PDB file of C-alpha atoms and ligand atoms in Angstrom:
ATOM      1  CA  MET A   1       4.279  13.446   8.479  1.00 95.00           C
ATOM      2  CA  ASP A   2       7.529  14.934   8.053  1.00 97.00           C
ATOM      3  CA  ALA A   3       7.482  17.258   5.642  1.00 96.00           C
ATOM      4  CA  ASP A   4       9.358  15.185   3.034  1.00 96.00           C
ATOM      5  CA  TRP A   5       8.262  12.081   4.648  1.00 97.00           C
ATOM      6  CA  LEU A   6       8.010   9.799   1.413  1.00 98.00           C
ATOM      7  CA  VAL A   7       4.128   8.239   1.231  1.00 98.00           C
ATOM      8  CA  PHE A   8       3.851   4.770  -0.041  1.00 98.00           C
ATOM      9  CA  HIS A   9       2.968   4.190  -3.881  1.00 98.00           C
ATOM     10  CA  PRO A  10      -0.588   4.608  -4.516  1.00 97.00           C
ATOM     11  CA  ASP A  11      -1.384   2.291  -7.191  1.00 97.00           C
ATOM     12  CA  PRO A  12       1.315  -0.050  -7.867  1.00 98.00           C
ATOM     13  CA  LYS A  13       1.224  -2.418 -10.723  1.00 98.00           C
ATOM     14  CA  LYS A  14       0.226  -5.736 -10.776  1.00 98.00           C
ATOM     15  CA  PRO A  15       3.522  -8.164 -10.914  1.00 98.00           C
ATOM     16  CA  ASP A  16       4.306 -10.140 -14.570  1.00 98.00           C
ATOM     17  CA  PHE A  17       5.961 -12.650 -12.018  1.00 98.00           C
ATOM     18  CA  LYS A  18       3.383 -14.874 -10.552  1.00 98.00           C
ATOM     19  CA  LEU A  19       4.096 -15.925  -7.048  1.00 98.00           C
ATOM     20  CA  PRO A  20       4.216 -19.167  -5.735  1.00 98.00           C
ATOM     21  CA  LYS A  21       1.197 -20.225  -3.888  1.00 98.00           C
ATOM     22  CA  GLY A  22       1.712 -19.495  -0.116  1.00 98.00           C
ATOM     23  CA  ALA A  23       3.621 -16.908  -0.748  1.00 98.00           C
ATOM     24  CA  VAL A  24       5.117 -14.616   2.154  1.00 99.00           C
ATOM     25  CA  ASP A  25       6.005 -10.920   2.222  1.00 99.00           C
ATOM     26  CA  ALA A  26       8.570 -11.565   5.130  1.00 98.00           C
ATOM     27  CA  HIS A  27       9.218  -7.801   5.436  1.00 98.00           C
ATOM     28  CA  CYS A  28       6.708  -4.801   6.063  1.00 98.00           C
ATOM     29  CA  HIS A  29       5.395  -2.705   8.258  1.00 98.00           C
ATOM     30  CA  VAL A  30       2.215  -1.354   9.827  1.00 98.00           C
ATOM     31  CA  PHE A  31       2.682   2.619  10.847  1.00 98.00           C
ATOM     32  CA  GLY A  32      -0.472   3.584  13.546  1.00 96.00           C
ATOM     33  CA  PRO A  33      -2.968   4.793  12.632  1.00 97.00           C
ATOM     34  CA  ALA A  34      -2.063   7.428  15.101  1.00 98.00           C
ATOM     35  CA  ALA A  35      -5.151   8.333  16.067  1.00 98.00           C
ATOM     36  CA  GLN A  36      -5.609   5.024  17.836  1.00 98.00           C
ATOM     37  CA  PHE A  37      -1.698   4.226  17.895  1.00 98.00           C
ATOM     38  CA  PRO A  38       0.192   6.960  18.734  1.00 98.00           C
ATOM     39  CA  PHE A  39       4.291   7.084  17.446  1.00 98.00           C
ATOM     40  CA  ALA A  40       6.666   6.666  20.031  1.00 98.00           C
ATOM     41  CA  PRO A  41       7.492   9.974  21.591  1.00 97.00           C
ATOM     42  CA  GLU A  42      11.285   9.174  20.622  1.00 96.00           C
ATOM     43  CA  ARG A  43      10.588   7.824  17.280  1.00 98.00           C
ATOM     44  CA  LYS A  44      13.549   9.257  14.865  1.00 97.00           C
ATOM     45  CA  TYR A  45      10.820   9.985  12.163  1.00 98.00           C
ATOM     46  CA  THR A  46       6.931  10.325  11.902  1.00 98.00           C
ATOM     47  CA  PRO A  47       5.324   8.686   8.994  1.00 98.00           C
ATOM     48  CA  CYS A  48       2.070   8.873   7.375  1.00 98.00           C
ATOM     49  CA  ASP A  49      -0.583   6.821   8.437  1.00 98.00           C
ATOM     50  CA  ALA A  50       0.074   2.902   6.876  1.00 98.00           C
ATOM     51  CA  GLY A  51      -2.325   0.530   8.847  1.00 98.00           C
ATOM     52  CA  LYS A  52      -3.104  -2.749   8.648  1.00 98.00           C
ATOM     53  CA  ASP A  53      -5.963  -2.365   5.718  1.00 98.00           C
ATOM     54  CA  LYS A  54      -4.133  -1.342   3.406  1.00 98.00           C
ATOM     55  CA  LEU A  55      -1.446  -3.583   4.254  1.00 98.00           C
ATOM     56  CA  PHE A  56      -3.759  -6.399   3.675  1.00 98.00           C
ATOM     57  CA  GLU A  57      -5.165  -4.935   0.513  1.00 98.00           C
ATOM     58  CA  LEU A  58      -1.705  -4.857  -1.164  1.00 98.00           C
ATOM     59  CA  ARG A  59      -0.925  -8.368  -0.094  1.00 98.00           C
ATOM     60  CA  ASP A  60      -4.517  -9.909  -1.854  1.00 98.00           C
ATOM     61  CA  PHE A  61      -3.345  -7.287  -5.007  1.00 98.00           C
ATOM     62  CA  LEU A  62       0.467  -8.630  -5.257  1.00 98.00           C
ATOM     63  CA  GLY A  63      -0.851 -12.325  -4.447  1.00 98.00           C
ATOM     64  CA  PHE A  64       1.024 -12.996  -1.260  1.00 98.00           C
ATOM     65  CA  GLU A  65      -0.988 -14.686   0.834  1.00 98.00           C
ATOM     66  CA  ARG A  66       0.476 -14.079   4.658  1.00 98.00           C
ATOM     67  CA  ASN A  67       2.639 -11.467   6.168  1.00 98.00           C
ATOM     68  CA  VAL A  68       5.377 -10.988   8.781  1.00 98.00           C
ATOM     69  CA  ILE A  69       4.862  -7.356  10.550  1.00 98.00           C
ATOM     70  CA  VAL A  70       8.034  -6.129  11.905  1.00 98.00           C
ATOM     71  CA  GLN A  71       7.876  -3.287  14.444  1.00 98.00           C
ATOM     72  CA  ALA A  72       8.956   0.138  13.276  1.00 98.00           C
ATOM     73  CA  THR A  73      10.954   1.946  14.872  1.00 98.00           C
ATOM     74  CA  CYS A  74       8.607   5.195  14.873  1.00 98.00           C
ATOM     75  CA  HIS A  75       6.214   3.312  17.329  1.00 98.00           C
ATOM     76  CA  GLY A  76       9.581   2.029  19.627  1.00 98.00           C
ATOM     77  CA  LYS A  77       8.699  -0.780  22.212  1.00 98.00           C
ATOM     78  CA  ASP A  78       4.793  -0.035  21.988  1.00 98.00           C
ATOM     79  CA  ASN A  79       3.783  -2.939  20.056  1.00 98.00           C
ATOM     80  CA  ARG A  80       0.084  -2.167  20.046  1.00 98.00           C
ATOM     81  CA  ALA A  81      -0.567  -1.136  16.412  1.00 98.00           C
ATOM     82  CA  MET A  82       1.578  -4.694  15.061  1.00 98.00           C
ATOM     83  CA  VAL A  83       0.042  -6.570  17.648  1.00 98.00           C
ATOM     84  CA  ASP A  84      -3.781  -5.219  16.495  1.00 98.00           C
ATOM     85  CA  ALA A  85      -2.609  -5.832  12.455  1.00 98.00           C
ATOM     86  CA  CYS A  86      -1.550 -10.023  13.753  1.00 98.00           C
ATOM     87  CA  ARG A  87      -4.853 -10.257  15.903  1.00 98.00           C
ATOM     88  CA  ALA A  88      -6.622  -8.998  13.116  1.00 98.00           C
ATOM     89  CA  ALA A  89      -4.779 -11.371   9.725  1.00 98.00           C
ATOM     90  CA  GLY A  90      -5.755 -14.119  11.934  1.00 91.00           C
ATOM     91  CA  ASP A  91      -3.269 -17.095  10.972  1.00 95.00           C
ATOM     92  CA  MET A  92      -1.799 -15.001   7.865  1.00 98.00           C
ATOM     93  CA  ALA A  93       0.458 -12.855   9.495  1.00 98.00           C
ATOM     94  CA  ARG A  94       3.153 -12.868  12.191  1.00 98.00           C
ATOM     95  CA  GLY A  95       4.964 -10.613  14.169  1.00 98.00           C
ATOM     96  CA  ILE A  96       8.695  -9.252  15.577  1.00 98.00           C
ATOM     97  CA  ALA A  97       8.597  -6.875  18.126  1.00 98.00           C
ATOM     98  CA  SER A  98      10.746  -4.498  19.781  1.00 98.00           C
ATOM     99  CA  VAL A  99      11.079  -4.878  24.103  1.00 98.00           C
ATOM    100  CA  GLY A 100      12.413  -3.902  26.413  1.00 97.00           C
ATOM    101  CA  PRO A 101      14.972  -5.455  29.164  1.00 97.00           C
ATOM    102  CA  ASP A 102      11.606  -5.022  31.683  1.00 97.00           C
ATOM    103  CA  ILE A 103       9.171  -7.194  29.279  1.00 98.00           C
ATOM    104  CA  THR A 104       7.731 -10.160  31.459  1.00 98.00           C
ATOM    105  CA  ARG A 105       6.907 -13.450  30.581  1.00 98.00           C
ATOM    106  CA  ALA A 106       3.178 -13.009  30.475  1.00 98.00           C
ATOM    107  CA  GLU A 107       3.579 -10.401  28.052  1.00 98.00           C
ATOM    108  CA  LEU A 108       5.928 -12.259  26.195  1.00 98.00           C
ATOM    109  CA  GLU A 109       3.216 -15.296  26.107  1.00 98.00           C
ATOM    110  CA  ASP A 110       0.333 -12.668  25.295  1.00 98.00           C
ATOM    111  CA  MET A 111       2.335 -11.213  22.152  1.00 98.00           C
ATOM    112  CA  HIS A 112       3.220 -15.120  21.486  1.00 98.00           C
ATOM    113  CA  LEU A 113      -0.277 -15.736  20.973  1.00 98.00           C
ATOM    114  CA  ALA A 114      -1.519 -13.080  19.131  1.00 98.00           C
ATOM    115  CA  GLY A 115       1.523 -14.897  16.203  1.00 98.00           C
ATOM    116  CA  VAL A 116       4.590 -12.886  17.182  1.00 98.00           C
ATOM    117  CA  ARG A 117       7.919 -15.109  16.907  1.00 98.00           C
ATOM    118  CA  GLY A 118      10.730 -12.617  17.120  1.00 98.00           C
ATOM    119  CA  VAL A 119      12.423  -9.383  18.575  1.00 98.00           C
ATOM    120  CA  ARG A 120      14.749  -7.281  16.593  1.00 98.00           C
ATOM    121  CA  PHE A 121      17.272  -5.552  17.748  1.00 98.00           C
ATOM    122  CA  ASN A 122      18.489  -2.453  15.880  1.00 98.00           C
ATOM    123  CA  PHE A 123      21.761  -0.611  15.442  1.00 97.00           C
ATOM    124  CA  VAL A 124      20.971   1.595  12.622  1.00 97.00           C
ATOM    125  CA  LYS A 125      21.920   4.902  14.422  1.00 94.00           C
ATOM    126  CA  ARG A 126      19.601   7.264  12.528  1.00 96.00           C
ATOM    127  CA  LEU A 127      16.625   5.346  13.917  1.00 97.00           C
ATOM    128  CA  VAL A 128      17.266   4.521  17.159  1.00 97.00           C
ATOM    129  CA  ASP A 129      19.523   5.356  20.268  1.00 94.00           C
ATOM    130  CA  ALA A 130      22.168   2.592  20.994  1.00 95.00           C
ATOM    131  CA  THR A 131      20.999  -0.182  23.579  1.00 96.00           C
ATOM    132  CA  PRO A 132      23.877  -1.620  25.522  1.00 96.00           C
ATOM    133  CA  LYS A 133      24.599  -5.320  24.196  1.00 97.00           C
ATOM    134  CA  GLU A 134      24.234  -6.777  27.472  1.00 97.00           C
ATOM    135  CA  VAL A 135      20.409  -5.110  27.591  1.00 98.00           C
ATOM    136  CA  PHE A 136      20.384  -7.500  24.224  1.00 98.00           C
ATOM    137  CA  LEU A 137      21.828 -10.248  25.352  1.00 98.00           C
ATOM    138  CA  GLY A 138      19.325 -10.310  28.390  1.00 98.00           C
ATOM    139  CA  ILE A 139      16.638 -10.510  25.920  1.00 98.00           C
ATOM    140  CA  ALA A 140      17.482 -12.907  23.875  1.00 98.00           C
ATOM    141  CA  ASP A 141      17.898 -14.947  27.237  1.00 98.00           C
ATOM    142  CA  LYS A 142      14.016 -14.157  27.641  1.00 98.00           C
ATOM    143  CA  ILE A 143      12.987 -14.864  24.320  1.00 98.00           C
ATOM    144  CA  LYS A 144      14.582 -17.924  23.497  1.00 97.00           C
ATOM    145  CA  ASP A 145      12.594 -20.953  25.406  1.00 96.00           C
ATOM    146  CA  LEU A 146       9.503 -18.835  23.141  1.00 97.00           C
ATOM    147  CA  GLY A 147      11.058 -20.304  19.948  1.00 96.00           C
ATOM    148  CA  TRP A 148      11.470 -16.878  18.856  1.00 98.00           C
ATOM    149  CA  HIS A 149      14.547 -15.701  16.978  1.00 98.00           C
ATOM    150  CA  ILE A 150      15.768 -12.356  16.371  1.00 98.00           C
ATOM    151  CA  VAL A 151      16.170  -9.692  13.635  1.00 98.00           C
ATOM    152  CA  VAL A 152      19.012  -7.357  13.402  1.00 98.00           C
ATOM    153  CA  TYR A 153      19.381  -4.671  11.350  1.00 98.00           C
ATOM    154  CA  PHE A 154      23.228  -2.574  11.139  1.00 98.00           C
ATOM    155  CA  GLU A 155      24.907  -1.253   8.742  1.00 97.00           C
ATOM    156  CA  ALA A 156      27.898  -2.725   6.562  1.00 96.00           C
ATOM    157  CA  GLN A 157      30.216  -0.559   8.192  1.00 95.00           C
ATOM    158  CA  ASP A 158      29.179  -1.960  11.667  1.00 96.00           C
ATOM    159  CA  LEU A 159      29.440  -5.833  10.613  1.00 98.00           C
ATOM    160  CA  ALA A 160      32.971  -7.035  11.962  1.00 97.00           C
ATOM    161  CA  GLU A 161      31.931  -5.067  15.157  1.00 97.00           C
ATOM    162  CA  LEU A 162      29.241  -6.823  15.714  1.00 98.00           C
ATOM    163  CA  GLU A 163      30.717 -10.532  15.047  1.00 98.00           C
ATOM    164  CA  PRO A 164      31.634 -11.208  18.518  1.00 98.00           C
ATOM    165  CA  PHE A 165      27.845 -10.185  19.976  1.00 98.00           C
ATOM    166  CA  LEU A 166      25.716 -12.250  16.583  1.00 98.00           C
ATOM    167  CA  LYS A 167      27.953 -15.028  17.507  1.00 98.00           C
ATOM    168  CA  GLN A 168      26.612 -14.908  21.106  1.00 98.00           C
ATOM    169  CA  LEU A 169      23.148 -15.169  20.378  1.00 98.00           C
ATOM    170  CA  PRO A 170      20.967 -18.439  21.157  1.00 97.00           C
ATOM    171  CA  THR A 171      18.724 -18.158  18.561  1.00 98.00           C
ATOM    172  CA  THR A 172      18.185 -18.432  14.525  1.00 98.00           C
ATOM    173  CA  ILE A 173      19.205 -14.419  13.991  1.00 98.00           C
ATOM    174  CA  VAL A 174      17.451 -12.683  10.682  1.00 98.00           C
ATOM    175  CA  VAL A 175      19.958 -10.182   9.198  1.00 98.00           C
ATOM    176  CA  ASP A 176      17.955  -6.770   7.682  1.00 98.00           C
ATOM    177  CA  HIS A 177      18.595  -6.287   4.082  1.00 98.00           C
ATOM    178  CA  MET A 178      21.796  -8.577   3.906  1.00 98.00           C
ATOM    179  CA  GLY A 179      22.893  -5.805   6.566  1.00 98.00           C
ATOM    180  CA  ARG A 180      22.962  -2.913   3.913  1.00 98.00           C
ATOM    181  CA  PRO A 181      25.743  -3.946   1.712  1.00 98.00           C
ATOM    182  CA  ASP A 182      27.685  -0.627   0.079  1.00 97.00           C
ATOM    183  CA  VAL A 183      27.198  -1.687  -3.255  1.00 98.00           C
ATOM    184  CA  ALA A 184      29.356   0.684  -5.145  1.00 97.00           C
ATOM    185  CA  LYS A 185      31.855  -1.534  -3.427  1.00 97.00           C
ATOM    186  CA  GLY A 186      31.182  -4.983  -5.521  1.00 97.00           C
ATOM    187  CA  VAL A 187      30.303  -8.229  -4.112  1.00 98.00           C
ATOM    188  CA  ASN A 188      34.068  -8.949  -3.907  1.00 98.00           C
ATOM    189  CA  HIS A 189      34.554  -6.522  -1.737  1.00 97.00           C
ATOM    190  CA  PRO A 190      36.195  -7.484   1.441  1.00 96.00           C
ATOM    191  CA  ASP A 191      33.119  -6.520   3.379  1.00 96.00           C
ATOM    192  CA  PHE A 192      30.125  -8.202   1.699  1.00 97.00           C
ATOM    193  CA  GLN A 193      32.651 -11.760   2.113  1.00 98.00           C
ATOM    194  CA  ARG A 194      32.829 -11.018   5.467  1.00 97.00           C
ATOM    195  CA  PHE A 195      28.965 -11.221   5.428  1.00 98.00           C
ATOM    196  CA  LEU A 196      28.947 -14.004   3.367  1.00 98.00           C
ATOM    197  CA  ARG A 197      31.713 -15.649   5.552  1.00 98.00           C
ATOM    198  CA  ILE A 198      29.561 -15.417   7.991  1.00 98.00           C
ATOM    199  CA  MET A 199      26.622 -17.006   7.244  1.00 98.00           C
ATOM    200  CA  ALA A 200      28.577 -19.858   5.609  1.00 98.00           C
ATOM    201  CA  GLU A 201      30.244 -20.111   9.557  1.00 98.00           C
ATOM    202  CA  ASN A 202      26.853 -19.442  11.510  1.00 98.00           C
ATOM    203  CA  GLU A 203      24.275 -21.993   9.889  1.00 98.00           C
ATOM    204  CA  ASN A 204      21.567 -20.252  12.693  1.00 98.00           C
ATOM    205  CA  ILE A 205      22.442 -16.624  10.394  1.00 98.00           C
ATOM    206  CA  TRP A 206      19.838 -15.907   7.900  1.00 99.00           C
ATOM    207  CA  SER A 207      19.391 -12.843   5.854  1.00 98.00           C
ATOM    208  CA  LYS A 208      16.370 -11.149   4.099  1.00 98.00           C
ATOM    209  CA  VAL A 209      17.609 -10.396   0.502  1.00 98.00           C
ATOM    210  CA  THR A 210      15.221  -7.112   0.472  1.00 98.00           C
ATOM    211  CA  CYS A 211      15.252  -3.510  -0.264  1.00 98.00           C
ATOM    212  CA  PRO A 212      17.027  -3.112  -4.030  1.00 98.00           C
ATOM    213  CA  GLU A 213      15.126   0.284  -3.586  1.00 98.00           C
ATOM    214  CA  ARG A 214      17.205   1.151  -0.489  1.00 97.00           C
ATOM    215  CA  LEU A 215      20.531  -0.115  -1.499  1.00 98.00           C
ATOM    216  CA  SER A 216      20.966   1.174  -4.860  1.00 98.00           C
ATOM    217  CA  LEU A 217      22.667   3.489  -6.288  1.00 97.00           C
ATOM    218  CA  GLN A 218      21.010   3.475 -10.351  1.00 97.00           C
ATOM    219  CA  GLY A 219      17.388   3.435  -9.071  1.00 97.00           C
ATOM    220  CA  PRO A 220      15.417   1.471 -10.402  1.00 97.00           C
ATOM    221  CA  PRO A 221      15.144  -1.010 -11.610  1.00 97.00           C
ATOM    222  CA  TYR A 222      18.141  -1.841  -9.328  1.00 98.00           C
ATOM    223  CA  ASP A 223      20.454  -4.053 -11.204  1.00 98.00           C
ATOM    224  CA  ASP A 224      23.235  -2.935  -9.374  1.00 98.00           C
ATOM    225  CA  VAL A 225      21.787  -4.787  -6.109  1.00 98.00           C
ATOM    226  CA  VAL A 226      21.211  -7.907  -8.082  1.00 98.00           C
ATOM    227  CA  PRO A 227      24.507  -9.970  -7.725  1.00 98.00           C
ATOM    228  CA  PHE A 228      24.380  -9.379  -3.869  1.00 98.00           C
ATOM    229  CA  CYS A 229      20.780 -10.649  -3.542  1.00 98.00           C
ATOM    230  CA  ALA A 230      21.563 -13.839  -6.252  1.00 98.00           C
ATOM    231  CA  ALA A 231      25.089 -14.272  -4.673  1.00 98.00           C
ATOM    232  CA  VAL A 232      23.267 -14.890  -0.978  1.00 98.00           C
ATOM    233  CA  VAL A 233      20.226 -17.043  -2.735  1.00 98.00           C
ATOM    234  CA  ASP A 234      22.690 -19.332  -4.929  1.00 98.00           C
ATOM    235  CA  ARG A 235      24.931 -19.849  -1.443  1.00 98.00           C
ATOM    236  CA  PHE A 236      22.086 -20.528   1.280  1.00 98.00           C
ATOM    237  CA  PRO A 237      18.746 -20.911  -0.351  1.00 98.00           C
ATOM    238  CA  ASP A 238      17.420 -22.570   2.413  1.00 98.00           C
ATOM    239  CA  ARG A 239      17.933 -19.177   4.412  1.00 98.00           C
ATOM    240  CA  VAL A 240      16.982 -16.566   2.632  1.00 99.00           C
ATOM    241  CA  LEU A 241      13.545 -14.312   3.194  1.00 99.00           C
ATOM    242  CA  TRP A 242      12.025 -11.911   0.494  1.00 98.00           C
ATOM    243  CA  GLY A 243       9.663  -8.791   1.429  1.00 98.00           C
ATOM    244  CA  THR A 244       8.231  -5.915   0.332  1.00 98.00           C
ATOM    245  CA  ASP A 245       9.238  -3.258   3.209  1.00 98.00           C
ATOM    246  CA  TRP A 246       5.756  -1.573   2.641  1.00 98.00           C
ATOM    247  CA  PRO A 247       5.424   1.415   3.531  1.00 98.00           C
ATOM    248  CA  HIS A 248       9.184   1.734   2.561  1.00 98.00           C
ATOM    249  CA  PRO A 249      10.232   4.313   6.102  1.00 98.00           C
ATOM    250  CA  ASN A 250      12.653   7.008   5.089  1.00 98.00           C
ATOM    251  CA  MET A 251      13.123   6.239   1.352  1.00 98.00           C
ATOM    252  CA  THR A 252      14.313   9.891  -0.137  1.00 96.00           C
ATOM    253  CA  THR A 253      15.084   9.075  -3.578  1.00 95.00           C
ATOM    254  CA  HIS A 254      12.084   7.539  -5.169  1.00 97.00           C
ATOM    255  CA  MET A 255       9.358   5.564  -3.674  1.00 98.00           C
ATOM    256  CA  PRO A 256       9.146   2.258  -5.021  1.00 98.00           C
ATOM    257  CA  ASP A 257       6.316   0.689  -6.818  1.00 98.00           C
ATOM    258  CA  ASP A 258       5.352  -2.782  -4.949  1.00 98.00           C
ATOM    259  CA  GLY A 259       4.589  -4.497  -8.256  1.00 98.00           C
ATOM    260  CA  ALA A 260       7.710  -3.691  -9.586  1.00 98.00           C
ATOM    261  CA  LEU A 261       9.366  -4.941  -6.706  1.00 98.00           C
ATOM    262  CA  VAL A 262       7.445  -8.366  -6.880  1.00 98.00           C
ATOM    263  CA  ASP A 263       9.035  -8.504 -10.602  1.00 98.00           C
ATOM    264  CA  TYR A 264      12.566  -8.504  -9.371  1.00 98.00           C
ATOM    265  CA  ILE A 265      11.684 -11.228  -7.528  1.00 98.00           C
ATOM    266  CA  PRO A 266      12.865 -14.251 -10.349  1.00 98.00           C
ATOM    267  CA  ARG A 267      16.207 -12.017 -11.003  1.00 98.00           C
ATOM    268  CA  ILE A 268      17.489 -12.859  -8.178  1.00 98.00           C
ATOM    269  CA  ALA A 269      16.008 -16.492  -7.246  1.00 98.00           C
ATOM    270  CA  ARG A 270      16.083 -17.558 -10.596  1.00 98.00           C
ATOM    271  CA  THR A 271      14.739 -21.067 -10.168  1.00 98.00           C
ATOM    272  CA  PRO A 272      11.500 -22.057  -9.735  1.00 98.00           C
ATOM    273  CA  GLU A 273      13.226 -24.276  -6.981  1.00 98.00           C
ATOM    274  CA  GLN A 274      14.927 -20.994  -5.232  1.00 98.00           C
ATOM    275  CA  GLN A 275      11.695 -19.267  -5.516  1.00 98.00           C
ATOM    276  CA  GLN A 276       9.557 -21.473  -3.720  1.00 99.00           C
ATOM    277  CA  LYS A 277      12.190 -22.150  -1.161  1.00 99.00           C
ATOM    278  CA  LEU A 278      12.355 -18.117  -0.469  1.00 99.00           C
ATOM    279  CA  LEU A 279       8.964 -17.061  -0.598  1.00 99.00           C
ATOM    280  CA  VAL A 280       7.372 -19.970   0.847  1.00 99.00           C
ATOM    281  CA  ASP A 281       9.285 -23.039   2.868  1.00 98.00           C
ATOM    282  CA  ASN A 282      11.449 -20.931   4.664  1.00 98.00           C
ATOM    283  CA  PRO A 283       9.494 -18.781   5.655  1.00 98.00           C
ATOM    284  CA  MET A 284       6.823 -21.271   6.526  1.00 98.00           C
ATOM    285  CA  ARG A 285       9.384 -23.102   8.428  1.00 98.00           C
ATOM    286  CA  LEU A 286      10.560 -20.211  10.505  1.00 98.00           C
ATOM    287  CA  TYR A 287       6.582 -18.762  11.553  1.00 98.00           C
ATOM    288  CA  TRP A 288       4.179 -20.774  11.073  1.00 98.00           C
ATOM    289  CA  ALA A 289       5.808 -23.968  12.349  1.00 93.00           C
TER     290      ALA A 289
HETATM  291  C1  0GY B   1      12.975  -0.668   6.618  1.00 62.74           C
HETATM  292  C2  0GY B   1      14.609   0.365   6.887  1.00 62.74           C
HETATM  293  C3  0GY B   1      14.064   1.377   7.904  1.00 62.74           C
HETATM  294  C4  0GY B   1      13.159   1.173   8.717  1.00 62.74           C
HETATM  295  C5  0GY B   1      12.477   0.688   9.909  1.00 62.74           C
HETATM  296  O1  0GY B   1      11.857   0.351  11.695  1.00 62.74           O
HETATM  297  C6  0GY B   1      11.941   0.841  10.988  1.00 62.74           C
HETATM  298  O2  0GY B   1      12.124   2.328  11.193  1.00 62.74           O
HETATM  299  O3  0GY B   1      12.792  -0.715   9.752  1.00 62.74           O
HETATM  300  C7  0GY B   1      15.129   2.133   6.849  1.00 62.74           C
HETATM  301  O4  0GY B   1      14.734   3.563   7.538  1.00 62.74           O
HETATM  302  O5  0GY B   1      16.353   2.221   6.935  1.00 62.74           O
HETATM  303  O6  0GY B   1      13.492  -2.212   7.359  1.00 62.74           O
HETATM  304  O7  0GY B   1      11.842  -0.537   6.993  1.00 62.74           O
END
């Protein structure tokens, strides 16, 4: 792994917040293990091993029932580690793949059988080389008949330029980490208001209210990110998802305690109704219907 890589928390706390029955960790990854599933040559980082067994252990420890495993960029378009984890979990996991324009229908159907329900389009420059939008549109066309959706990862400064592209996508869209707002600017800044407006105008756009540990300038317990997550949950309670982001790739300041992250949930989804939608009803509708 990279010399400065931060390894996931070895001993997270048991959450005080009791997750509702059937809760889904809707954003997490598996890394390798590299001896079985080598990392991609084009990767921008080399992580520690964080395989499916560790993920399922954490799922059970925190009180989740299901996972949505998102293909991590360190595995490029080689989805074998993610697909293997989905198969091993049986019906308790779904996957999001990264694919190229040459993907065949048979390959997509095979992944569908394993539990894959979407593809990820990544615009974060430190993670991937740029993919032309026409290529993404071609992939969108290939996956839409399977009932899959598209997860998009971008940073706040890119949203204005991406808006017309998002409007062209023919499926449900799930935005990672609220489009990574700059929390120093505050909820009322035009950048975050643009994100809320786009969600209001496009009912096919969902958001993960995830990764306070990435967005926070203050560090734990991430007070500065609460208003952003809460604003999205309050306005769009039927279109939000939550996940741990375990094993937390590319953290540089600190490694979050996954149990403390679970305790963050009632601060951003403040009623039992919001929590039920965020953790159970929404992910079940999108991934298991
Ligand atoms: C995340 C965030 C990051 C990395 C990846 O696939 C990835 O490599 O998603 C990041 O570095 O911001 O969602 O895990």
